């Protein structure tokens, strides 16, 4: 699924807002998911091409 620029910005805002509602830190989520804070931030910013493996460019 591709998002246009407006949808992309809205989705990033929604992901970040929902993440904030969890009350968890990036470190807590990363530890729970067995990944890094950088990977979580990459996903929240939709900066990955491979959502199932965000470390892969």
PDB file of C-alpha atoms in Angstrom, residues 2 11 16 19 27 33 45 50-51 55:
ATOM      1  CA  UNK A   2       1.327   3.397  -0.922  1.00  0.00           C
ATOM      2  CA  UNK A  11      -0.033   8.382   9.533  1.00  0.00           C
ATOM      3  CA  UNK A  16       3.528   8.945  17.221  1.00  0.00           C
ATOM      4  CA  UNK A  19       2.827   5.627  20.870  1.00  0.00           C
ATOM      5  CA  UNK A  27      13.803   1.768  25.218  1.00  0.00           C
ATOM      6  CA  UNK A  33      10.270  -6.417  21.003  1.00  0.00           C
ATOM      7  CA  UNK A  45       8.627   7.809  11.243  1.00  0.00           C
ATOM      8  CA  UNK A  50      10.382  -3.289   4.722  1.00  0.00           C
ATOM      9  CA  UNK A  51       7.979  -2.986   7.642  1.00  0.00           C
ATOM     10  CA  UNK A  55      16.621  -2.740   9.543  1.00  0.00           C
TER      11      UNK A  55
END
